[in-house]
mmCIF file of C-alpha atoms and ligand atoms in Angstrom:
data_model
loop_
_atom_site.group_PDB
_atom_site.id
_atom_site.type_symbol
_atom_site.label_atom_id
_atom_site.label_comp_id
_atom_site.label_asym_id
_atom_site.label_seq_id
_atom_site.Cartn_x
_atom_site.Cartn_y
_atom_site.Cartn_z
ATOM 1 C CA UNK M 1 131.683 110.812 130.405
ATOM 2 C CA UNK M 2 128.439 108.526 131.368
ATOM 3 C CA UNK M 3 128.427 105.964 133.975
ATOM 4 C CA UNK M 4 128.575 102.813 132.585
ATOM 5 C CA UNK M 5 126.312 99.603 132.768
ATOM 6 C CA UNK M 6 127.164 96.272 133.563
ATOM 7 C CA UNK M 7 124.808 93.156 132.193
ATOM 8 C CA UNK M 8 124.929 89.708 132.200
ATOM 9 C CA UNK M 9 122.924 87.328 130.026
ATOM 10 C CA UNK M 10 123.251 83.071 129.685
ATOM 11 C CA UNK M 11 123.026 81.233 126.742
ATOM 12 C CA UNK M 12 120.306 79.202 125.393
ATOM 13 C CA UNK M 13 120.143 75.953 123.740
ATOM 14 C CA UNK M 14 117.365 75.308 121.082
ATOM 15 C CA UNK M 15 115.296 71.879 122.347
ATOM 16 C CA UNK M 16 113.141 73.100 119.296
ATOM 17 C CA UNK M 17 115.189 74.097 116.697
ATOM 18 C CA UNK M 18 115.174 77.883 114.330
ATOM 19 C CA UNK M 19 117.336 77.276 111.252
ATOM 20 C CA UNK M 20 115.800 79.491 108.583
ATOM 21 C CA UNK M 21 114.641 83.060 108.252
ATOM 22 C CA UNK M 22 111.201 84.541 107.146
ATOM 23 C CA UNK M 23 110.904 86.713 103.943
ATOM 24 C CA UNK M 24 111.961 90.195 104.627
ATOM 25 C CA UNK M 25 115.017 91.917 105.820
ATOM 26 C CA UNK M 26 114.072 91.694 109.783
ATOM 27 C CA UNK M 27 115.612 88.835 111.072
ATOM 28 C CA UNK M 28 112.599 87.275 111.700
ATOM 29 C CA UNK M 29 112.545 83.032 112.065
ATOM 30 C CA UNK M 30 111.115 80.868 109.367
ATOM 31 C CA UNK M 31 109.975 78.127 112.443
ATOM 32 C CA UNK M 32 108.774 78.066 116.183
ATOM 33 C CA UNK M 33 111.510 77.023 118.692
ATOM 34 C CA UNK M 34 111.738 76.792 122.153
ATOM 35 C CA UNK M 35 115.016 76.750 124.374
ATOM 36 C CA UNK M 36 116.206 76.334 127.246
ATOM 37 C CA UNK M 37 118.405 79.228 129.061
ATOM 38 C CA UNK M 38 121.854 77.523 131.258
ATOM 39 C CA UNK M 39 123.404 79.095 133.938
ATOM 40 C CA UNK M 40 126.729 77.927 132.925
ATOM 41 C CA UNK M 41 127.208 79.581 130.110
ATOM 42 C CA UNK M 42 127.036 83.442 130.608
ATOM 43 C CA UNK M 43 128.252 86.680 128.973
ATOM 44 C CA UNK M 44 129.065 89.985 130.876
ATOM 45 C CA UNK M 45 129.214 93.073 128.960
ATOM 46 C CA UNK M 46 130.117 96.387 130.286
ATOM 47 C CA UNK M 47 128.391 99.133 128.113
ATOM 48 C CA UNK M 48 129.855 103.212 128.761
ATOM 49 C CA UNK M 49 128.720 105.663 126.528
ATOM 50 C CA UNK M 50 131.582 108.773 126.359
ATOM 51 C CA UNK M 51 130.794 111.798 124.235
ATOM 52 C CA UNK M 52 134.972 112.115 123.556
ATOM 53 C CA UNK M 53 134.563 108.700 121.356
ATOM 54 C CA UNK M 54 134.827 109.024 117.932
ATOM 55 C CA UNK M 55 134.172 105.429 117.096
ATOM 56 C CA UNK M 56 132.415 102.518 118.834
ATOM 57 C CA UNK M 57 135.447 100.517 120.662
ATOM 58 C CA UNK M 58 134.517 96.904 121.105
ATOM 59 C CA UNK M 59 136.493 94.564 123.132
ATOM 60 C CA UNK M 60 135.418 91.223 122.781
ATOM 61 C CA UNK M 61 137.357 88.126 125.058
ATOM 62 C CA UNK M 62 140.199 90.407 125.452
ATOM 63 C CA UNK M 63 140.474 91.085 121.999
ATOM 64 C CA UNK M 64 140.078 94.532 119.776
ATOM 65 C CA UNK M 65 136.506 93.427 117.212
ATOM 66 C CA UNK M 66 137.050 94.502 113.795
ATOM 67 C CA UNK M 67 135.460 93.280 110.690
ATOM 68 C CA UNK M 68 131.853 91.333 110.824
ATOM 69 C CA UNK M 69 131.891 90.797 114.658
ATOM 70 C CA UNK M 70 132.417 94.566 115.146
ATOM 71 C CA UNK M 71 129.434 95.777 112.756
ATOM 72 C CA UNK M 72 126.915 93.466 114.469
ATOM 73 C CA UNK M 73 127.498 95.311 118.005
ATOM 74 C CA UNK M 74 127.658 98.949 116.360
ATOM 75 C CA UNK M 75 124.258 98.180 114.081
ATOM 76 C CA UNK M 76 122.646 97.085 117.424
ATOM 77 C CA UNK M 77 123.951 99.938 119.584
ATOM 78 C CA UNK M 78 122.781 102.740 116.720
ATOM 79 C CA UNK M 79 119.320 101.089 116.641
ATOM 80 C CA UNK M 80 118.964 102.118 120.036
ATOM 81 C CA UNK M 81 120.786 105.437 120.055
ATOM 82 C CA UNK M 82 118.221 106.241 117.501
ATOM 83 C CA UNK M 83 115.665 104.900 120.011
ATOM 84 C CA UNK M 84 117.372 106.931 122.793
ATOM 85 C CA UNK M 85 117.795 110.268 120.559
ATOM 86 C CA UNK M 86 121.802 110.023 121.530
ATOM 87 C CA UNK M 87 124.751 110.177 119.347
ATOM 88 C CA UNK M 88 127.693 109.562 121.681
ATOM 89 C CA UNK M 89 130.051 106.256 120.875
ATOM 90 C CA UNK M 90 130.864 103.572 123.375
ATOM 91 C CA UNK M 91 133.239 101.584 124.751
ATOM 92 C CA UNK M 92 131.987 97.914 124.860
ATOM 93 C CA UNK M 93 133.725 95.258 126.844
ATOM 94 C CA UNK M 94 132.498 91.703 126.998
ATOM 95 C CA UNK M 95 133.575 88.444 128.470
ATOM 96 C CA UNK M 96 132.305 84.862 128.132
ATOM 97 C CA UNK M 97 132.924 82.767 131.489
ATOM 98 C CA UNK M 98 132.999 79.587 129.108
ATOM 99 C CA UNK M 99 135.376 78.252 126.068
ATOM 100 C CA UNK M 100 134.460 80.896 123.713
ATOM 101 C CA UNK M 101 137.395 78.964 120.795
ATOM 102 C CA UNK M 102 135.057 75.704 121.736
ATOM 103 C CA UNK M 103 133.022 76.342 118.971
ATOM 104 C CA UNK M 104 129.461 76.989 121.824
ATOM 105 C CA UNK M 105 127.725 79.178 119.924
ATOM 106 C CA UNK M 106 128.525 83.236 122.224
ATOM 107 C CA UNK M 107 126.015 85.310 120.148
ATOM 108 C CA UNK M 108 122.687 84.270 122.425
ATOM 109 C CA UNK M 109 124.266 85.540 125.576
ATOM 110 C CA UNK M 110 126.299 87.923 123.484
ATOM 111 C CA UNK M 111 123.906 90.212 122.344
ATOM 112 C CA UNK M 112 121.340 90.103 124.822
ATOM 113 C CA UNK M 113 123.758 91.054 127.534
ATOM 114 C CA UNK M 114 124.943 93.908 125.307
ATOM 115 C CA UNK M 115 121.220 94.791 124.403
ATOM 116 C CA UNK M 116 120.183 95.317 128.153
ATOM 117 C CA UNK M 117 123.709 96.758 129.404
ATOM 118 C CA UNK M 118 123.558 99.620 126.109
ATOM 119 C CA UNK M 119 120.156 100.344 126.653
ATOM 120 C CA UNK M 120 120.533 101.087 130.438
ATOM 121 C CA UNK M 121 123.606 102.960 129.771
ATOM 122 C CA UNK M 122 121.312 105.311 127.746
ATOM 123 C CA UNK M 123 119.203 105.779 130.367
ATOM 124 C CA UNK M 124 116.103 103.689 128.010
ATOM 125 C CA UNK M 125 114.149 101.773 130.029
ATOM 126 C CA UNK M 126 112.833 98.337 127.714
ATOM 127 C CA UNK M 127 110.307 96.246 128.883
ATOM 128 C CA UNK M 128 111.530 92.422 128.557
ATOM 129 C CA UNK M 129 109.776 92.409 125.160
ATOM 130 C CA UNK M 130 111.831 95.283 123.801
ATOM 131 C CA UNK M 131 114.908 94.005 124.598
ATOM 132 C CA UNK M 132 114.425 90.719 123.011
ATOM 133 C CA UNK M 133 113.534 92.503 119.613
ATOM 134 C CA UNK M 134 116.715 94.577 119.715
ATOM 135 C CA UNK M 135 118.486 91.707 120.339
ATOM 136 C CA UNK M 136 116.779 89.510 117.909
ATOM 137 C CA UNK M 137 117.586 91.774 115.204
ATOM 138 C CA UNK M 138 121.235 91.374 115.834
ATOM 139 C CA UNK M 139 121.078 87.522 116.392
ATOM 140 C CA UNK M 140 117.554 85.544 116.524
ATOM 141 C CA UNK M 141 118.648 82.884 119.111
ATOM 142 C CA UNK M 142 119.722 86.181 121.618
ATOM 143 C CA UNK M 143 115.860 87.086 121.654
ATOM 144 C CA UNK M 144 115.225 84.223 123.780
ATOM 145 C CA UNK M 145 118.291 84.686 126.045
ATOM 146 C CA UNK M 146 116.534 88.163 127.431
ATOM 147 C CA UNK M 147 114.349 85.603 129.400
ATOM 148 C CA UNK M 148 115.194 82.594 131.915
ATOM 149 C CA UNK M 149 113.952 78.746 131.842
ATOM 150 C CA UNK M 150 111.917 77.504 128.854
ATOM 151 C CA UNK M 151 111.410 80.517 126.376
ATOM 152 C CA UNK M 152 109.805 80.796 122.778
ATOM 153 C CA UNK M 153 110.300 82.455 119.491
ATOM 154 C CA UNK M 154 107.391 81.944 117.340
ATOM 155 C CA UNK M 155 107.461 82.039 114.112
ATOM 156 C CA UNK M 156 107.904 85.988 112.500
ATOM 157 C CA UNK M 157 107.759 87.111 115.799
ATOM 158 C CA UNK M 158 109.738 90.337 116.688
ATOM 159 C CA UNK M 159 109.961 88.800 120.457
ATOM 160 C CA UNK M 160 110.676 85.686 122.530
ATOM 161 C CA UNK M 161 108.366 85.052 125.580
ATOM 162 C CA UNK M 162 109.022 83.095 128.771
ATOM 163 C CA UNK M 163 107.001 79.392 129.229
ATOM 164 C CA UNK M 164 107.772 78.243 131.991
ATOM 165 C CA UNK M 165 110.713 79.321 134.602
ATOM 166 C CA UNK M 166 114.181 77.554 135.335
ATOM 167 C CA UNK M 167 113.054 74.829 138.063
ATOM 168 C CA UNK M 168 109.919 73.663 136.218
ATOM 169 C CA UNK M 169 111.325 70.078 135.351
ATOM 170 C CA UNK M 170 113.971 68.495 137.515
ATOM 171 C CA UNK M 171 116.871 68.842 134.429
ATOM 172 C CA UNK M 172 120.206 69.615 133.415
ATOM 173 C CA UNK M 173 122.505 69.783 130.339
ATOM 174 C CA UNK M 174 125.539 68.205 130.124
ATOM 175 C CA UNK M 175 127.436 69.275 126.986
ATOM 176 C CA UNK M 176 129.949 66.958 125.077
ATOM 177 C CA UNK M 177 132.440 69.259 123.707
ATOM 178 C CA UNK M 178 133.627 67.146 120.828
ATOM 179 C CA UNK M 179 136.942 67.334 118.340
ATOM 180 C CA UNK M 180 136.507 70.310 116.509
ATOM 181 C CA UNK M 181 136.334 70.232 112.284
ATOM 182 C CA UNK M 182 137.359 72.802 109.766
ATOM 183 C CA UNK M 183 136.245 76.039 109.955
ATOM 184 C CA UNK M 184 132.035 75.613 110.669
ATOM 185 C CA UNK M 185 130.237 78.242 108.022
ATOM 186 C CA UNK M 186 128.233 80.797 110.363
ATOM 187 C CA UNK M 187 124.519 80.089 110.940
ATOM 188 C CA UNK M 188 122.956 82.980 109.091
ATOM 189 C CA UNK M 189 125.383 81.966 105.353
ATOM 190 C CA UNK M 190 124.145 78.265 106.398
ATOM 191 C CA UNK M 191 120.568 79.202 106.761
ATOM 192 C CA UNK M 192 120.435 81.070 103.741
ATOM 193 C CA UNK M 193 122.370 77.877 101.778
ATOM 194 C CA UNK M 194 120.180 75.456 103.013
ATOM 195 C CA UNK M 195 116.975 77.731 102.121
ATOM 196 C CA UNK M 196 118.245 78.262 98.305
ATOM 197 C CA UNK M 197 120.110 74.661 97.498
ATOM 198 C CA UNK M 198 118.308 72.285 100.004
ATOM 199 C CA UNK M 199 115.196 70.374 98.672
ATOM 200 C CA UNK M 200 114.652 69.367 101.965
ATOM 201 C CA UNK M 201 113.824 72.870 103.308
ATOM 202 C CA UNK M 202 110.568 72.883 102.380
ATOM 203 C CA UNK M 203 109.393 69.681 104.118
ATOM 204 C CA UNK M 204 111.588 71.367 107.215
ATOM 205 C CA UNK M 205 109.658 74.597 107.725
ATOM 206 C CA UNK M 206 106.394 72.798 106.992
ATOM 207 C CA UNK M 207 107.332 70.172 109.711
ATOM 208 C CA UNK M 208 108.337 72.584 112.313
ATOM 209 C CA UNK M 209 105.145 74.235 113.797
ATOM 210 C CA UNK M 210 103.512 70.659 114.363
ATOM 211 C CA UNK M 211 106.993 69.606 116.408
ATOM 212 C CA UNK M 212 107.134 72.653 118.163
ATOM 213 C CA UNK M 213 103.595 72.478 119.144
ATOM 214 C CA UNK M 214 104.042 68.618 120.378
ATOM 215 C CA UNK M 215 106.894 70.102 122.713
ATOM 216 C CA UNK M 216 105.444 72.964 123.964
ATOM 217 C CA UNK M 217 102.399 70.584 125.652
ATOM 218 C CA UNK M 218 104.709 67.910 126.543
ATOM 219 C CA UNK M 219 106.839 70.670 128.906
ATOM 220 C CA UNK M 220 104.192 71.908 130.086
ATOM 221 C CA UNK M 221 102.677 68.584 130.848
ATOM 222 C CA UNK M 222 106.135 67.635 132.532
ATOM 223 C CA UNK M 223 106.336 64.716 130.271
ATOM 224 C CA UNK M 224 109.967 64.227 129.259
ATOM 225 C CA UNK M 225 110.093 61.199 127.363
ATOM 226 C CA UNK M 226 107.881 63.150 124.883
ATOM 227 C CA UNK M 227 109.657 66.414 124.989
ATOM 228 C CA UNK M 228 112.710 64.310 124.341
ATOM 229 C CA UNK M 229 110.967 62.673 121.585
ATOM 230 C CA UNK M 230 110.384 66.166 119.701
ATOM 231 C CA UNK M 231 113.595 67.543 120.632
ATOM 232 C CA UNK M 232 115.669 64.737 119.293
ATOM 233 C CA UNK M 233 113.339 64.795 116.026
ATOM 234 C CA UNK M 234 113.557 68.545 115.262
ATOM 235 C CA UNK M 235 117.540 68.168 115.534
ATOM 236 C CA UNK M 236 118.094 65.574 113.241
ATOM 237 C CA UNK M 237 115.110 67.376 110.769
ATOM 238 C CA UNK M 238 117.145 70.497 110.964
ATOM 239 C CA UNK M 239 120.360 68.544 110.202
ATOM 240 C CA UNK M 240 118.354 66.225 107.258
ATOM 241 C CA UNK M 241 117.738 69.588 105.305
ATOM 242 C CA UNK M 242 121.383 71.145 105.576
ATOM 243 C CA UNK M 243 122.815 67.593 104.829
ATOM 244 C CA UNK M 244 120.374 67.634 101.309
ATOM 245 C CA UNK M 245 121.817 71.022 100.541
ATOM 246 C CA UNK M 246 124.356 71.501 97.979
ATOM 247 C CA UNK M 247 127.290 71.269 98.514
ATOM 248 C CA UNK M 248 126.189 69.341 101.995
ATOM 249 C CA UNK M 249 126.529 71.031 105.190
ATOM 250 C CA UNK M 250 127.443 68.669 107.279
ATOM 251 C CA UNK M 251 128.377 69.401 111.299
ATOM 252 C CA UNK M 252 128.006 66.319 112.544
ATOM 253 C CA UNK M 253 131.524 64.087 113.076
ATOM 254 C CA UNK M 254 132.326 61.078 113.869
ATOM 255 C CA UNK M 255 132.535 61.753 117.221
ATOM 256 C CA UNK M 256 129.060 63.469 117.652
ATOM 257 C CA UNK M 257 127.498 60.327 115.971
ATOM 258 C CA UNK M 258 129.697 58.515 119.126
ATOM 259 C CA UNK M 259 127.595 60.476 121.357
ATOM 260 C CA UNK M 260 124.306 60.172 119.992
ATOM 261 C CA UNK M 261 124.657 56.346 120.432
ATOM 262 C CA UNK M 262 125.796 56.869 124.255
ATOM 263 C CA UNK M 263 122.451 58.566 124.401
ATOM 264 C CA UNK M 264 120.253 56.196 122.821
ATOM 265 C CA UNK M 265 122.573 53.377 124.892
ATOM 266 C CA UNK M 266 122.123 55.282 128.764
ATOM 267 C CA UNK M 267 118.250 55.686 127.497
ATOM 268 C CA UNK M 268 118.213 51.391 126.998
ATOM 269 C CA UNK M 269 119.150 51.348 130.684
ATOM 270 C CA UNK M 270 116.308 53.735 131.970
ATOM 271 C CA UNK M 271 118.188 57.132 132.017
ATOM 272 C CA UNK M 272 116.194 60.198 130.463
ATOM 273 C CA UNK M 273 118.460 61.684 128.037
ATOM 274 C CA UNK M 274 117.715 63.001 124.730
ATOM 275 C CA UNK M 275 120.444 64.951 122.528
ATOM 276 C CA UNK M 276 120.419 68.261 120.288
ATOM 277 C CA UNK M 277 123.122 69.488 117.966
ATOM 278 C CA UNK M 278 123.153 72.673 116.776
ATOM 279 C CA UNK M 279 125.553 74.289 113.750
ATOM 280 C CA UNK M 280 128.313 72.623 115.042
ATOM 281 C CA UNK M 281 129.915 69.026 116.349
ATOM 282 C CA UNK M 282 128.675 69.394 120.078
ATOM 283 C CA UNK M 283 125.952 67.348 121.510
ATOM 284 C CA UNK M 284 124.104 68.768 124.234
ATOM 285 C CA UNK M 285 121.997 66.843 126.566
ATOM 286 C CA UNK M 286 119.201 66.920 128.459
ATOM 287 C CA UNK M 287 119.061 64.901 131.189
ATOM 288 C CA UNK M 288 117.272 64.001 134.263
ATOM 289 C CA UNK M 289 118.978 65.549 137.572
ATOM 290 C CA UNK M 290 119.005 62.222 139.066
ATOM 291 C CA UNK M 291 121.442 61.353 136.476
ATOM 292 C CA UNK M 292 123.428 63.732 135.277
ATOM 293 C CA UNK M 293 126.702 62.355 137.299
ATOM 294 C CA UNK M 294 126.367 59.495 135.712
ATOM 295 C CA UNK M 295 125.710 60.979 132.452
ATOM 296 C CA UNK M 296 128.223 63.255 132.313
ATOM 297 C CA UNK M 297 131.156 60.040 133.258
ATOM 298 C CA UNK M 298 129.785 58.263 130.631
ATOM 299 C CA UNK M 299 129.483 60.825 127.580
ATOM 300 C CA UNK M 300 133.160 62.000 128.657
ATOM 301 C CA UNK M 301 134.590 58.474 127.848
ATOM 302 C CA UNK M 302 133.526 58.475 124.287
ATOM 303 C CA UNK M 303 136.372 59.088 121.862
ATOM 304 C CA UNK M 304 136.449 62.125 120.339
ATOM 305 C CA UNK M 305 134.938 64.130 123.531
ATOM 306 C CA UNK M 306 137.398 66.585 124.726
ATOM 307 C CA UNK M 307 135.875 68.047 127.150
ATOM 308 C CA UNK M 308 131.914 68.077 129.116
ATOM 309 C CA UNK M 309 130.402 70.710 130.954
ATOM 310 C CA UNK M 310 127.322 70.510 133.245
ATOM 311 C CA UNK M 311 124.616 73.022 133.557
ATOM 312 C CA UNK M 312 121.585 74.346 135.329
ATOM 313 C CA UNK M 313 118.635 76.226 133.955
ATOM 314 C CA UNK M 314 119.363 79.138 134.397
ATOM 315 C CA UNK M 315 118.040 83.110 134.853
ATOM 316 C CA UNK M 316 117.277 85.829 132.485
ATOM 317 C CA UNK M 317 119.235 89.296 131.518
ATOM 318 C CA UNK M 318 120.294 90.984 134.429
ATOM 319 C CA UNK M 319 121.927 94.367 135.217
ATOM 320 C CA UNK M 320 124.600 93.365 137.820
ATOM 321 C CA UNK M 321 125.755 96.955 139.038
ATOM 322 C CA UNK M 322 127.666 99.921 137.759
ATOM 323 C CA UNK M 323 131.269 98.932 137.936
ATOM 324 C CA UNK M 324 133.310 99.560 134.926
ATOM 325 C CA UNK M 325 135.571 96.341 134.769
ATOM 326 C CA UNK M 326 133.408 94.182 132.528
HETATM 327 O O1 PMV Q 1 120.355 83.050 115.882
HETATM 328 P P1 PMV Q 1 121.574 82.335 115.399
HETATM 329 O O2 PMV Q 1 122.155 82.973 114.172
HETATM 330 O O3 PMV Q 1 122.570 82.150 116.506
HETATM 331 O O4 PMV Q 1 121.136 80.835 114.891
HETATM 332 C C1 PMV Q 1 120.840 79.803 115.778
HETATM 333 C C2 PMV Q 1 120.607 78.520 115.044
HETATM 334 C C3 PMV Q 1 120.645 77.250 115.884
HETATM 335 O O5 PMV Q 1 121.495 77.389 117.000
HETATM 336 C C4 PMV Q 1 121.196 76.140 114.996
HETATM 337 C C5 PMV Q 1 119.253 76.811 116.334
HETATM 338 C C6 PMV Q 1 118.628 77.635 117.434
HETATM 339 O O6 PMV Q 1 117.372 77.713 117.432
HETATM 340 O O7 PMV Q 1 119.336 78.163 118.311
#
């Protein structure tokens, strides 16, 4: 029996948005994005590799992982067993520290945590840039949560890369966590639906690079009203080309619509805040630090809004000691 490894990793949320994979059976992103990692929102994963296994046991919240959930984590921890030349199984135990049922996408945090806690565990030592392509290949979005603050994933790249670190603009996110639909299809079956059935895909991924680029200067320029400009515009583009797919695939409720309009009202008063939506009803915002108080009072009075959380930029992957409760 090994000594096991301990690794915690934060979510990201896209202010450039990846919906769409390249040609080719990599994982590999159709479109440029750029995120921004919270401190918030983190997964811990304890990774111990024990030669008396005969299967991979993953615990995930609590909870034995069967099924699809289970064969992501195993197809990421053989890739690097064949990296490491090892053949023992492992015992896998991860937690979220935030509503995991809420719908907030887990798999960013997920899998990088997992990709830096197995890898130590077998004693491999991965540069920042290796880890993000493990964990890319088991979830794009997790590539960028290997790094802290303002990351990229460029287009067919096998790797994220840092842009510019947590404290660089004086933000937050507050997140609306709004009422909750049916059932939301997964990201990778909605990708691959909007890509085949959506005529609006095209105009999407041709869009993307010049959106991306117009953020990428504006950050670094510290100019939020434009980086809110670009953010709020690759959102809704990403959300025009699944809602011309067919059938429709539509995220948005009633109640995120509520929200967007809180936004565009706080804005009318002077407040920067510019929304995102990902492949679900939630609307996360990114707001000035001087308001986010105020921000977060008003965007929890909409109907519909169940619950807000706040966040901080936040820090990269992280090994957090050898202890084996998870
Ligand atoms: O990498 P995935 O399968 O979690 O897909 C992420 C897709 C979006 O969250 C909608 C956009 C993004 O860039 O994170």
């Amino acid at each position: 029996m090994s000594g096991g490894k301990t690794a915690i990793a934060r979510a990201n949320i896209a202010l450039i948005k990846y919906w769409g994979k390249a040609p080719g059976n990599e994982n590999l992103t159709a479109v440029p994005s750029l995120s921004l990692t919270l401190a918030a929102l983190s997964t811990r994963t304890h990774v111990r590799f024990d030669p008396a296994l005969d299967a991979d046991r993953v615990q995930l919240g609590g909870a034995l992982a069967e099924g699809r959930p289970r064969a992501r984590v195993v197809s990421l921890l053989d890739a690097l067993r064949a990296r490491a030349g090892r053949t023992e199984r492992a015992e896998v135990v991860s937690e979220n520290d935030f509503p995991t049922a809420s719908g907030l996408a887990s798999s960013a945090s997920g899998f990088a945590a997992l990709a830096l806690a197995a890898s130590a565990a077998l004693g491999l030592e991965l540069s920042p840039a290796e880890l993000s392509s493990q964990a890319r290949a088991a979830s794009a979005s997790a590539a960028r949560s290997v790094f802290g603050g303002y990351v990229e994933l460029l287009a067919g790249a096998r790797a994220a890369e840092p842009v510019a670190p947590p404290d660089f603009l004086d933000v937050a996110m507050v997140i609306a966590l709004t009422t909750l639909g049916p059932k939301a299809i997964g990201s990778t079956e909605g990708m691959r639906h909007t890509e085949v059935t959506s005529p609006y895909y095209r105009a999407w991924v041709a869009s993307a690079p010049s959106l991306f680029a117009e953020a990428r200067r504006a950050l670094l320029a510290r100019d939020l009203e434009t980086l809110g400009a670009s953010m709020e515009q690759s959102t809704l583009m990403m959300h025009a080309s699944m809602l011309a797919a067919r059938p429709a695939l539509v995220y948005l409720r009633d109640s995120t619509l509520r929200v967007m309009e809180r936004v565009r009202a706080l804005r009318s008063r002077g407040i920067a805040a510019f929304f995102t939506m990902d492949a679900g009803p939630h609307v996360k915002v990114l707001v000035e630090r001087a308001a986010v108080s105020i921000v977060a009072a008003e965007l929890g009075d909409v109907p519909g809004v169940e619950r807000v959380l706040v966040s901080e930029p936040g820090a990269g992957a992280e090994l957090v000691g050898d202890s084996p409760e998870a």
